XYZ file of C-alpha atoms in Angstrom:
782
model
C 95.939 96.104 89.916
C 97.834 95.021 92.692
C 101.217 94.219 92.018
C 101.064 90.664 93.070
C 99.043 89.653 90.608
C 100.827 90.862 87.936
C 101.674 87.790 86.234
C 105.420 87.520 86.306
C 106.682 89.499 88.530
C 108.263 89.141 91.772
C 107.472 91.335 94.280
C 109.924 92.202 96.675
C 110.195 92.696 100.355
C 110.056 96.180 100.093
C 106.800 96.663 97.902
C 105.154 94.234 99.790
C 106.240 95.911 103.562
C 105.341 99.646 102.060
C 101.923 98.363 100.211
C 101.251 97.328 103.827
C 98.964 95.286 102.636
C 96.855 98.375 100.866
C 97.460 96.674 97.406
C 95.903 93.621 98.869
C 92.953 95.763 99.801
C 92.484 96.858 96.047
C 93.849 100.690 96.710
C 96.403 102.142 94.195
C 99.325 102.552 96.070
C 101.869 105.112 95.557
C 98.939 107.427 94.584
C 98.914 111.123 95.861
C 96.552 111.579 98.683
C 94.636 114.910 99.422
C 92.038 115.415 102.111
C 88.811 116.414 101.231
C 86.330 118.106 104.039
C 82.622 118.443 103.811
C 79.861 119.072 105.881
C 77.536 115.996 105.277
C 74.453 116.863 107.547
C 72.129 117.190 104.861
C 73.043 114.233 103.036
C 71.555 110.869 102.799
C 73.907 109.733 105.564
C 71.826 110.733 107.909
C 68.668 108.480 107.117
C 71.084 105.735 107.196
C 73.226 106.242 110.581
C 70.085 107.445 112.257
C 71.215 110.752 113.067
C 68.565 113.077 113.735
C 68.603 116.159 110.545
C 70.363 119.094 112.570
C 73.007 117.356 113.662
C 76.313 118.051 112.432
C 78.849 115.558 110.559
C 81.603 116.606 109.278
C 82.844 114.319 106.769
C 86.876 113.704 106.296
C 87.471 112.075 102.474
C 91.309 110.968 102.148
C 91.128 110.690 98.238
C 93.107 110.420 95.779
C 93.938 113.515 93.667
C 91.748 112.708 90.880
C 88.866 112.168 93.384
C 88.970 115.577 94.254
C 89.751 116.800 90.517
C 86.124 114.828 90.048
C 84.526 116.461 92.926
C 85.434 119.968 92.147
C 83.932 119.515 88.587
C 80.813 118.986 90.087
C 80.332 115.815 91.457
C 77.221 115.289 93.966
C 78.979 111.925 95.254
C 81.086 112.181 98.473
C 81.844 109.000 100.637
C 83.214 110.727 103.676
C 86.535 108.141 105.601
C 86.591 110.082 108.991
C 83.360 111.028 110.330
C 83.088 113.488 112.959
C 79.085 113.858 114.301
C 77.506 115.923 116.786
C 74.051 115.434 117.906
C 71.469 117.880 119.478
C 73.046 117.288 122.957
C 76.410 118.054 121.574
C 77.922 114.906 121.937
C 80.645 114.172 119.841
C 81.058 111.186 117.650
C 84.703 110.539 116.409
C 84.943 107.353 114.422
C 88.286 105.556 114.049
C 89.502 103.758 111.485
C 92.966 102.045 112.269
C 92.697 99.114 114.652
C 93.864 98.960 118.518
C 95.925 96.526 119.934
C 97.080 98.208 123.341
C 99.106 100.958 121.019
C 96.400 103.425 121.899
C 95.503 104.975 118.295
C 91.445 105.194 119.280
C 92.726 107.008 121.354
C 95.310 109.542 119.717
C 94.158 110.073 116.498
C 90.385 111.436 118.141
C 92.618 113.379 120.226
C 93.966 115.068 117.399
C 90.228 116.412 116.034
C 89.072 116.707 120.110
C 91.667 119.111 120.589
C 91.148 120.776 117.595
C 87.788 120.806 117.842
C 87.670 122.102 121.146
C 85.872 119.511 122.855
C 85.360 118.099 126.602
C 87.064 114.661 125.824
C 84.159 113.365 128.735
C 81.737 114.392 125.662
C 83.423 112.883 122.933
C 82.370 108.749 121.822
C 84.928 106.903 119.765
C 83.584 104.477 117.503
C 85.282 102.026 115.838
C 85.825 101.828 112.084
C 83.878 99.324 109.823
C 86.266 97.458 107.534
C 85.761 100.262 103.854
C 87.755 101.435 101.082
C 86.566 104.677 101.880
C 88.625 105.135 104.803
C 91.849 105.172 102.821
C 94.008 102.751 104.397
C 93.116 101.347 107.564
C 96.175 99.081 108.236
C 97.609 99.095 110.984
C 101.089 98.057 110.568
C 104.336 99.692 109.776
C 104.013 102.624 112.819
C 102.382 105.274 110.221
C 98.910 105.564 111.776
C 100.019 109.223 113.417
C 102.220 110.161 110.753
C 99.432 109.742 107.508
C 96.645 111.758 109.286
C 98.548 114.149 111.417
C 97.301 116.782 109.577
C 94.678 115.987 107.494
C 92.133 114.803 111.174
C 93.581 118.240 112.624
C 92.337 120.054 109.881
C 88.754 117.909 110.537
C 88.792 119.589 113.826
C 89.652 122.638 112.830
C 86.706 122.299 110.198
C 84.443 122.061 112.887
C 85.227 124.345 115.620
C 85.252 127.356 113.047
C 81.556 125.968 111.544
C 80.234 126.308 115.479
C 82.390 129.590 115.667
C 80.594 130.591 112.648
C 76.851 129.510 114.269
C 77.953 131.685 117.462
C 79.023 134.536 115.734
C 75.767 134.142 113.807
C 73.476 134.049 117.246
C 75.026 137.161 118.075
C 75.014 139.054 115.175
C 78.813 139.638 115.042
C 82.071 138.686 113.212
C 83.528 135.301 114.334
C 86.621 136.494 115.024
C 84.552 138.053 118.330
C 83.910 134.521 118.598
C 86.299 132.273 121.035
C 86.230 128.551 120.980
C 86.785 126.688 124.356
C 86.049 123.169 125.747
C 82.611 122.615 123.901
C 81.245 125.980 124.358
C 81.544 129.316 122.874
C 82.254 132.694 124.485
C 81.694 135.702 123.300
C 85.136 137.904 123.792
C 85.003 140.524 125.947
C 81.625 139.162 127.569
C 80.415 136.488 130.079
C 78.171 134.778 126.966
C 78.872 131.630 126.250
C 76.507 128.680 124.026
C 77.164 125.339 124.483
C 78.204 123.280 121.728
C 74.459 121.197 121.864
C 72.902 124.867 120.938
C 74.769 125.722 117.993
C 74.709 122.173 116.417
C 71.720 122.567 114.544
C 72.358 126.217 112.815
C 76.745 124.534 112.081
C 74.646 121.784 110.184
C 73.477 123.852 107.636
C 77.219 125.727 107.017
C 79.183 125.162 104.290
C 82.633 123.550 105.563
C 85.299 127.042 105.432
C 88.098 126.450 102.246
C 90.729 124.776 103.858
C 93.607 127.924 103.022
C 91.562 129.568 106.031
C 91.705 127.401 108.962
C 93.983 128.148 111.855
C 95.454 125.230 113.049
C 96.641 125.014 116.827
C 99.467 126.018 117.776
C 101.429 123.018 119.932
C 101.139 125.776 122.797
C 97.680 125.855 122.674
C 97.380 121.597 123.076
C 95.065 120.968 125.639
C 95.228 116.797 125.000
C 97.714 116.664 122.142
C 101.037 116.352 123.684
C 100.096 115.869 127.426
C 100.644 113.064 129.820
C 97.315 113.531 131.717
C 95.513 112.155 128.716
C 93.400 108.637 129.561
C 93.447 105.116 127.496
C 89.920 105.643 125.948
C 89.833 101.816 126.323
C 91.907 101.620 129.573
C 89.232 100.920 131.595
C 87.380 98.575 129.725
C 90.634 96.284 129.102
C 92.011 95.715 132.917
C 88.119 95.426 134.376
C 88.170 92.298 131.278
C 84.957 94.754 129.506
C 86.838 94.730 126.275
C 85.779 92.105 123.011
C 88.293 90.591 121.531
C 88.023 88.725 118.239
C 87.719 85.536 120.990
C 84.931 87.103 122.844
C 82.967 87.465 120.074
C 79.407 85.272 120.339
C 76.112 84.673 118.435
C 73.300 83.498 118.400
C 73.645 79.767 117.403
C 77.186 80.449 116.820
C 79.366 76.785 116.286
C 82.982 76.933 116.925
C 85.751 75.669 114.956
C 89.258 74.355 114.995
C 91.081 72.735 112.288
C 93.706 70.279 111.851
C 95.832 71.623 109.530
C 99.009 69.978 107.215
C 102.046 70.322 110.042
C 104.325 71.325 106.504
C 103.380 74.474 104.087
C 102.116 73.090 101.033
C 100.989 69.428 102.823
C 97.516 68.075 102.269
C 95.071 65.512 103.299
C 96.052 62.176 101.408
C 92.845 60.893 103.753
C 91.293 60.589 107.184
C 89.193 59.225 109.449
C 86.652 60.850 111.387
C 84.502 57.925 113.172
C 85.661 58.718 116.228
C 86.061 62.499 116.097
C 81.990 62.690 115.425
C 81.652 60.373 118.728
C 82.627 63.398 120.776
C 79.467 64.586 122.667
C 78.673 68.565 121.172
C 80.623 67.933 117.769
C 78.491 69.217 114.807
C 80.339 68.266 111.733
C 83.677 67.395 110.221
C 84.714 69.788 106.977
C 87.518 68.682 104.816
C 89.301 72.418 104.298
C 89.951 73.538 100.567
C 93.830 72.085 99.872
C 96.623 74.799 99.738
C 98.847 75.343 96.243
C 101.429 77.930 95.710
C 101.352 80.999 96.880
C 100.227 80.752 100.179
C 99.469 84.706 100.361
C 96.592 84.878 102.975
C 94.947 81.724 101.847
C 93.604 79.037 104.006
C 95.676 76.684 104.999
C 93.743 73.118 103.885
C 93.219 70.181 106.262
C 90.169 69.156 109.153
C 87.700 70.972 110.484
C 85.711 70.214 113.674
C 82.760 72.111 114.132
C 81.220 71.519 117.431
C 78.627 73.555 119.994
C 81.972 74.398 122.169
C 85.369 75.052 122.099
C 86.145 71.927 124.256
C 84.813 69.511 121.725
C 86.020 70.853 119.047
C 88.801 70.294 120.506
C 88.866 66.756 122.235
C 86.988 65.822 118.665
C 90.238 67.490 116.870
C 92.340 65.101 118.445
C 90.465 61.871 117.915
C 91.201 62.475 113.671
C 92.665 60.009 111.695
C 94.151 62.015 108.919
C 97.002 60.779 106.715
C 99.084 63.595 105.360
C 100.756 63.848 102.022
C 103.752 66.371 103.406
C 104.811 67.401 99.696
C 108.221 68.809 98.857
C 108.784 71.250 101.278
C 108.715 67.772 103.879
C 112.841 67.912 102.745
C 113.277 71.398 104.743
C 116.003 71.315 107.974
C 116.138 74.964 109.625
C 119.892 73.539 111.037
C 121.333 72.399 107.910
C 119.772 75.226 105.954
C 121.726 77.326 107.399
C 125.120 75.700 105.736
C 123.000 77.044 102.067
C 122.414 80.759 103.692
C 127.089 80.807 104.194
C 126.554 78.975 100.883
C 124.817 82.270 99.142
C 127.321 84.683 100.892
C 130.439 83.438 98.790
C 129.362 85.211 95.933
C 125.995 87.017 96.616
C 124.385 88.199 93.310
C 122.693 91.599 94.498
C 124.450 94.729 95.377
C 122.086 96.834 97.403
C 124.582 99.835 98.402
C 127.690 100.800 96.583
C 130.181 103.768 97.087
C 133.674 104.472 96.587
C 135.069 100.602 95.647
C 135.345 97.936 98.727
C 137.532 95.883 96.583
C 140.195 98.600 96.413
C 140.208 99.266 100.527
C 140.048 96.277 100.943
C 143.489 95.924 99.465
C 145.024 98.654 100.537
C 143.904 98.437 104.074
C 146.698 97.740 106.893
C 144.036 96.228 109.202
C 140.667 94.503 107.797
C 138.127 92.910 110.918
C 135.480 90.379 109.669
C 132.580 88.914 111.631
C 129.576 87.157 110.930
C 126.319 86.955 113.061
C 123.128 85.022 112.838
C 119.626 85.324 114.081
C 116.781 82.869 114.370
C 113.552 82.775 113.134
C 110.685 83.605 115.100
C 107.278 83.497 115.809
C 104.751 86.654 116.531
C 103.144 84.681 119.513
C 100.526 87.193 120.297
C 98.654 86.563 123.820
C 95.598 86.710 121.673
C 96.067 84.130 119.015
C 94.274 84.710 115.898
C 90.279 84.314 115.542
C 87.164 85.248 113.669
C 83.510 84.808 113.628
C 81.904 85.147 110.321
C 77.646 84.962 109.706
C 76.598 84.555 106.068
C 72.845 85.842 105.023
C 71.056 87.061 102.361
C 72.348 90.045 102.596
C 75.792 89.408 102.331
C 78.891 88.149 104.617
C 79.257 89.716 108.495
C 82.881 88.960 110.596
C 84.509 90.341 113.222
C 87.672 89.427 113.912
C 90.593 91.221 115.841
C 92.772 92.340 112.593
C 95.307 94.802 111.672
C 93.869 95.141 107.737
C 90.297 95.723 107.709
C 90.292 96.262 104.053
C 92.692 93.108 103.219
C 90.373 91.611 105.005
C 87.390 92.071 103.603
C 89.281 91.729 100.279
C 89.759 88.224 101.186
C 86.596 87.558 102.314
C 84.950 88.361 98.864
C 87.719 86.141 97.350
C 86.395 83.260 99.362
C 82.811 84.421 98.343
C 83.412 85.450 95.005
C 81.984 88.215 95.326
C 82.552 91.610 92.857
C 84.640 94.060 93.844
C 81.248 96.395 93.201
C 79.367 94.546 96.343
C 82.060 95.590 98.396
C 79.326 97.056 100.783
C 78.093 93.271 101.647
C 80.905 92.308 103.306
C 80.853 93.577 106.574
C 84.466 94.088 109.100
C 83.394 94.411 112.085
C 87.129 95.242 114.102
C 87.278 94.224 117.066
C 90.202 95.051 120.185
C 93.613 93.119 119.214
C 95.109 91.185 122.319
C 98.534 92.033 120.216
C 99.683 91.949 116.344
C 102.802 92.353 116.101
C 102.337 91.621 112.249
C 100.562 88.084 112.730
C 96.673 89.791 112.297
C 97.864 91.954 109.176
C 97.498 87.929 107.471
C 93.995 87.298 107.732
C 94.041 83.840 106.205
C 92.101 82.826 109.694
C 89.537 85.433 108.245
C 89.673 82.997 105.231
C 88.698 80.028 106.796
C 86.248 81.264 108.712
C 84.217 82.746 105.928
C 84.733 79.509 104.309
C 83.065 77.358 106.880
C 80.570 79.327 107.412
C 79.729 79.043 103.740
C 79.323 75.952 104.040
C 78.137 74.815 107.425
C 75.282 77.863 106.574
C 76.138 78.472 110.139
C 77.403 81.196 112.467
C 80.731 79.877 112.967
C 83.698 81.303 114.861
C 87.425 80.228 114.118
C 89.773 79.709 116.939
C 93.229 78.938 116.337
C 95.137 77.848 119.541
C 98.453 78.619 120.666
C 99.954 75.862 119.090
C 97.930 76.516 115.859
C 100.029 79.624 115.916
C 103.180 78.674 116.772
C 103.400 75.705 114.063
C 101.184 77.566 111.338
C 102.795 80.994 111.380
C 104.230 83.338 109.545
C 107.584 83.817 110.540
C 110.161 85.948 110.522
C 112.715 84.683 108.428
C 116.872 83.517 110.527
C 118.599 85.508 108.866
C 122.583 85.077 107.954
C 125.195 88.437 107.878
C 128.856 88.883 107.238
C 130.515 91.565 107.699
C 133.423 92.536 107.549
C 135.446 96.736 107.691
C 138.967 97.883 106.631
C 141.520 100.467 108.351
C 144.177 102.260 107.717
C 147.629 102.606 108.843
C 145.993 105.652 111.109
C 143.222 102.854 112.432
C 140.722 105.356 110.309
C 137.593 103.526 108.584
C 138.080 103.472 105.305
C 135.814 100.802 104.523
C 132.695 99.044 105.339
C 130.941 95.608 104.013
C 127.652 94.200 104.623
C 126.114 90.950 103.376
C 123.375 89.167 104.055
C 120.327 86.403 103.124
C 117.179 85.282 104.190
C 114.081 83.853 103.529
C 112.139 86.737 101.555
C 108.762 87.629 102.729
C 107.724 87.760 98.719
C 108.436 84.088 98.760
C 105.107 83.514 100.347
C 103.272 85.803 97.875
C 105.086 84.539 94.757
C 107.458 81.243 95.071
C 109.661 82.996 92.117
C 111.335 85.346 95.115
C 114.395 84.176 96.410
C 116.788 87.630 96.481
C 117.060 88.515 100.828
C 114.054 90.528 101.005
C 113.978 94.094 103.011
C 117.438 95.212 102.976
C 116.801 98.757 103.602
C 115.048 98.057 106.947
C 118.542 98.022 108.891
C 121.143 96.926 105.985
C 121.101 99.741 103.144
C 119.986 102.595 104.875
C 123.561 101.875 107.599
C 124.347 105.627 108.467
C 128.232 105.632 108.663
C 130.265 107.756 106.988
C 132.605 105.494 105.396
C 134.382 106.441 102.038
C 133.761 103.151 100.321
C 130.458 100.565 101.288
C 129.328 97.607 99.669
C 126.136 95.634 101.035
C 125.080 92.225 98.560
C 122.062 89.947 99.193
C 122.313 86.370 98.838
C 119.518 83.890 97.456
C 117.799 81.221 99.573
C 114.778 78.605 98.523
C 111.739 78.820 101.644
C 109.843 75.976 102.883
C 107.523 78.228 105.825
C 105.223 81.022 105.434
C 107.835 84.701 105.938
C 105.770 87.473 107.090
C 107.171 90.929 108.776
C 107.435 90.406 112.642
C 107.458 94.150 114.547
C 110.357 96.425 113.076
C 111.184 93.203 110.370
C 114.308 93.110 109.142
C 115.513 95.695 111.379
C 115.885 93.035 113.911
C 118.652 90.982 112.666
C 120.224 93.176 110.680
C 120.831 95.819 113.377
C 122.018 93.648 115.832
C 124.833 92.544 113.138
C 125.534 96.158 112.329
C 125.730 97.897 115.953
C 127.103 94.378 116.837
C 130.098 95.114 115.108
C 130.208 98.749 115.778
C 130.672 97.961 119.461
C 133.677 95.570 118.433
C 135.440 97.340 116.352
C 135.265 100.247 119.108
C 136.862 97.445 121.211
C 139.315 96.719 118.775
C 140.286 100.526 118.070
C 140.280 101.299 121.876
C 138.149 103.650 121.705
C 134.792 104.076 123.757
C 132.247 102.541 122.115
C 129.306 105.829 122.370
C 132.122 107.708 121.502
C 133.314 105.499 118.781
C 130.000 104.877 117.381
C 129.357 108.690 117.203
C 132.441 109.278 115.139
C 131.409 106.417 112.263
C 127.857 108.379 112.106
C 130.672 111.761 111.361
C 129.483 115.134 110.635
C 125.904 116.286 110.268
C 124.395 115.878 107.272
C 120.612 113.688 105.474
C 121.865 111.236 103.497
C 121.209 110.301 100.245
C 120.962 106.918 99.751
C 120.412 107.488 95.967
C 123.978 108.880 95.825
C 125.440 105.294 96.367
C 122.540 103.024 93.859
C 120.843 102.080 96.958
C 116.731 101.725 96.086
C 115.192 103.443 99.557
C 111.550 103.784 99.929
C 112.108 105.268 103.406
C 109.288 103.839 104.153
C 106.424 104.609 102.505
C 107.379 108.983 102.955
C 108.912 111.509 100.758
C 113.066 111.984 101.542
C 112.182 115.588 101.578
C 109.806 115.446 104.631
C 111.313 112.347 106.523
C 114.925 113.008 105.316
C 118.216 110.538 107.016
C 119.044 112.833 109.566
C 121.899 112.260 111.121
C 122.202 115.263 113.933
C 119.071 113.426 115.017
C 121.013 110.220 115.451
C 123.449 111.464 117.287
C 121.943 113.669 119.270
C 119.452 110.736 120.848
C 123.008 108.670 121.574
C 124.099 111.710 123.535
C 120.609 111.802 125.400
C 120.851 109.086 126.557
C 124.159 108.405 127.457
C 123.715 110.883 129.534
C 120.471 109.489 130.994
C 122.465 106.603 131.629
C 125.426 108.504 133.123
C 127.561 106.374 130.893
C 131.160 106.358 131.488
C 130.722 105.854 135.371
C 132.142 103.282 137.417
C 129.866 100.202 137.441
C 129.640 97.544 140.206
C 131.962 94.130 139.605
C 129.958 91.886 137.262
C 127.786 94.923 136.404
C 128.182 95.663 132.307
C 126.457 98.646 129.992
C 126.299 98.727 126.304
C 124.411 101.209 123.636
C 123.243 101.224 119.801
C 121.167 103.416 118.267
C 119.126 103.127 115.243
C 116.732 105.129 112.447
C 113.605 103.743 111.336
C 109.707 103.650 110.783
C 111.080 107.743 110.314
C 112.374 108.095 114.538
C 115.312 107.817 115.835
C 115.852 105.298 119.006
C 119.067 104.653 121.093
C 118.825 102.176 123.991
C 121.879 101.660 127.199
C 121.664 98.274 128.348
C 122.650 97.851 131.958
C 123.082 94.013 132.689
C 125.126 92.000 135.929
C 126.581 88.838 135.362
C 126.134 86.301 138.783
C 127.474 82.393 138.726
C 127.157 82.538 134.942
C 123.548 83.830 134.256
C 122.249 87.774 132.864
C 120.270 90.021 134.225
C 119.190 93.126 132.938
C 119.315 95.358 135.560
C 117.666 98.943 133.626
C 117.266 99.967 130.066
C 117.135 103.269 128.680
C 115.300 104.690 126.547
C 115.608 108.276 124.120
C 113.520 108.731 120.988
C 112.734 111.473 118.573
C 109.723 110.384 117.127
C 108.526 114.208 115.815
C 105.943 115.789 117.441
C 103.919 113.271 120.022
C 100.306 113.110 120.472
C 100.467 110.760 123.363
C 103.323 110.437 125.485
C 101.561 108.030 127.486
C 101.736 105.484 124.845
C 104.867 106.339 123.608
C 106.507 105.665 126.951
C 104.440 102.111 126.993
C 105.460 100.945 123.316
C 109.510 101.478 124.318
C 109.049 99.261 127.471
C 106.956 96.830 125.403
C 110.141 96.901 122.960
C 112.187 96.493 125.564
C 109.789 93.202 127.128
C 109.468 91.942 123.146
C 113.194 92.365 122.186
C 114.192 90.361 125.906
C 111.782 87.656 124.574
C 113.770 87.600 121.416
C 116.901 88.363 122.709
C 117.185 85.546 124.803
C 114.647 83.048 123.395
C 113.491 83.436 120.355
C 113.791 80.986 118.103
C 111.862 78.717 115.571
C 113.307 75.820 114.406
C 111.712 73.002 111.812
C 112.858 69.044 110.381
C 111.257 67.027 108.120
C 109.176 70.753 107.018
C 107.775 70.564 110.412
C 107.753 73.567 113.071
C 109.528 72.027 116.252
C 107.967 74.691 118.827
C 104.611 74.165 119.682
C 103.665 76.539 122.723
C 105.334 78.782 125.894
C 106.899 75.761 126.920
C 109.491 75.772 123.859
C 109.448 79.651 122.621
C 110.104 81.119 125.517
C 108.562 84.542 126.677
C 110.097 87.106 129.059
C 108.911 86.269 132.673
C 107.999 89.066 134.855
C 111.512 88.783 136.946
C 113.471 89.381 133.909
C 112.089 92.761 133.275
C 114.108 96.117 134.792
C 113.254 99.058 135.536
C 112.934 101.459 132.020
C 113.476 104.908 131.163
C 112.253 106.592 128.131
C 113.544 109.870 127.330
C 111.259 111.808 125.273
C 112.978 113.915 122.518
C 110.608 117.452 121.907
C 110.983 119.195 118.474
C 108.479 120.247 116.143
C 109.479 117.624 113.043
C 106.597 115.862 111.874
C 105.177 112.471 114.080
C 107.412 109.391 112.745
C 106.475 105.957 114.223
C 106.364 104.501 117.531
C 104.923 101.145 117.880
C 107.575 99.427 116.051
C 111.283 101.744 116.337
C 112.355 100.901 119.621
C 112.789 96.301 119.026
C 115.742 97.396 116.559
C 118.574 98.851 119.013
C 117.244 97.189 121.797
C 119.585 93.370 121.414
C 123.128 94.511 120.252
C 123.085 97.048 123.086
C 121.759 94.336 125.463
C 125.087 92.051 123.750
C 127.014 95.069 123.908
C 126.580 95.289 127.408
C 127.032 91.482 128.138
C 130.604 91.869 126.190
C 131.209 94.920 128.536
C 130.298 92.592 131.557
C 132.185 89.380 131.075
C 134.169 89.935 127.748
C 133.087 87.285 126.008
C 131.372 88.151 122.806
C 127.976 86.551 121.328
C 127.070 87.012 117.840
C 124.369 84.740 117.390
C 120.467 84.864 118.705
C 118.731 83.683 120.913
C 120.914 83.609 123.875
C 119.573 80.593 125.930
C 121.638 78.196 123.513
C 125.064 79.758 125.742
C 122.983 78.803 129.107
C 123.552 82.015 130.294
C 119.540 83.362 130.615
């Protein structure tokens, strides 16, 4: 049972974040997983897939240990998760089970298979997997796609290569060791004989899968695709030429278009409405009242009135003509500015201690000096370039959905919930995943899919629900505002003896259970603070929540790291020390940090502490590397400043240096430097693009990101009042990727947390003015 359905329990933000919707997709989170590989070339799959019986099909089952045990006991059932198939022509098709939103996952994951298999990349086709629990987690969130599937997919490719090697050995009547596989061919050693994969596929299709223990995975030096800068983005040409299909691009025969007037206040409802004028708009087909939303919000429909029309324009015009009287409900009392005072009160005596080392109170009493600062980061929206969109069609065979989703399985279970389809009939609900025009966590929340399925069922027509920019800004899942108080104690020798960090926000858990009040996701940037200080106390306050709160790219690392890294820079200034050197001294000796010793609960982004320890040597290394790249310590032009920050998140280590200039009271970012240690890197080009994107994303947040509400209604509505960074504000961005043999780690999110503090530290260095509140637009400097 999902933790979200257990009566009386309040899920923590850590549970929600680390489940990454796997619980919501009816998976058993936390089970030990294993990889099972099988040759399914002779199975019934071929009959339904259209592949010839002579095709080679490798199925990879990312199954629980219990399932594998059942298979070993003789079960004939095998539901492969990731297929590698090769037809008579030697064309290799690889199914990608994760969602593509510009991060290059449809290139990177298949690349792992193709490299190990020794495919000619020009003869590889990548197909998008449907939403299906058989794939294991499909949730493209939490920067975990590569780190979760790196070894498994390499083993799948090596399995296919070994079978082709064995097939060639049979043809030539030699031992498999006499055969070399390279670039879609088998080569007989000490000979000029070759066989193309197309000549081996029929024999390979009859062979048993080799024991995993016998597989020989490639060494890094043997890779032809993995880790190379020359690999193209498989979707790049389609994206830039306008051929790519996004959620908004889906068109079906007889499809109608829907827009919805949603309650302005969360949990508000329709008192009454008059659709007379709306129905007069040419092209309007129908007006439908949506189900009223009741707590918890989860991923349910928000309610309101839907307009169904022959085209989007008619739907929008008719929506404007609806006359709706709303009952705003209790959340109409919420005002962001006023509630900030409640945040301050929440940290007067915070009830939750997230981490404790030594005795902070004693350190404070004995201190020669105490430095205290407060920080505030505003709430933010996802603001994806493509707002949510979903198309649904109901037929006698089931439900078909086409959508831009990060969580195909959660989308499937949500559609099943709307239609009251039992779990055993999940295969009747097909989620077709389009490309995503940005995700950032918004498209892992399938409320818009529920709306499309509901309306398609109500109207008995294919329906495309389209959210406008205004819909998304006013009715999103927001990153909570956060208030933080930090203090540090020093002895007479100016050594740091204690660290205190109190934090309060609206927890993500409130979206799933209104009883959730404790500030959420403390372990992301607060609890995991890496400084080697003898006395540490980390606390969290409580708050009520009146908006839907959700995870945004890098989650609470955004606000926590802004406070921690800004405060570290302030301590360096107070100590009259170089900020980079002082940062390194705070981190201290090389060690693996064991947060359990400090009574801290830490899920480590869902990974084991043994495989992914908090390694201070790697954190210090990226700091030293980025400082060298930025020529730290150089004499800067007048009016220029430089700042540094570093953080470990999603099991990766990232350090950032930002150089700014100040002219006539305005700040310009001149240059950005990143050093990133993400372990083994599959696709360097995409790593660089993710860091570049993180810098631009973070510039927007630091400069402009602010969601406010009055009387429960969000004030912002579009890019005129929820601004993003413009191209003229984007500087040169240099990215240094650290090469090593550590396990692969996250890339999509770790570039965000250190950026804003590095920026504000640079502004202080340039101007002598310290900014402890974001966004910076409130000061008139951007």
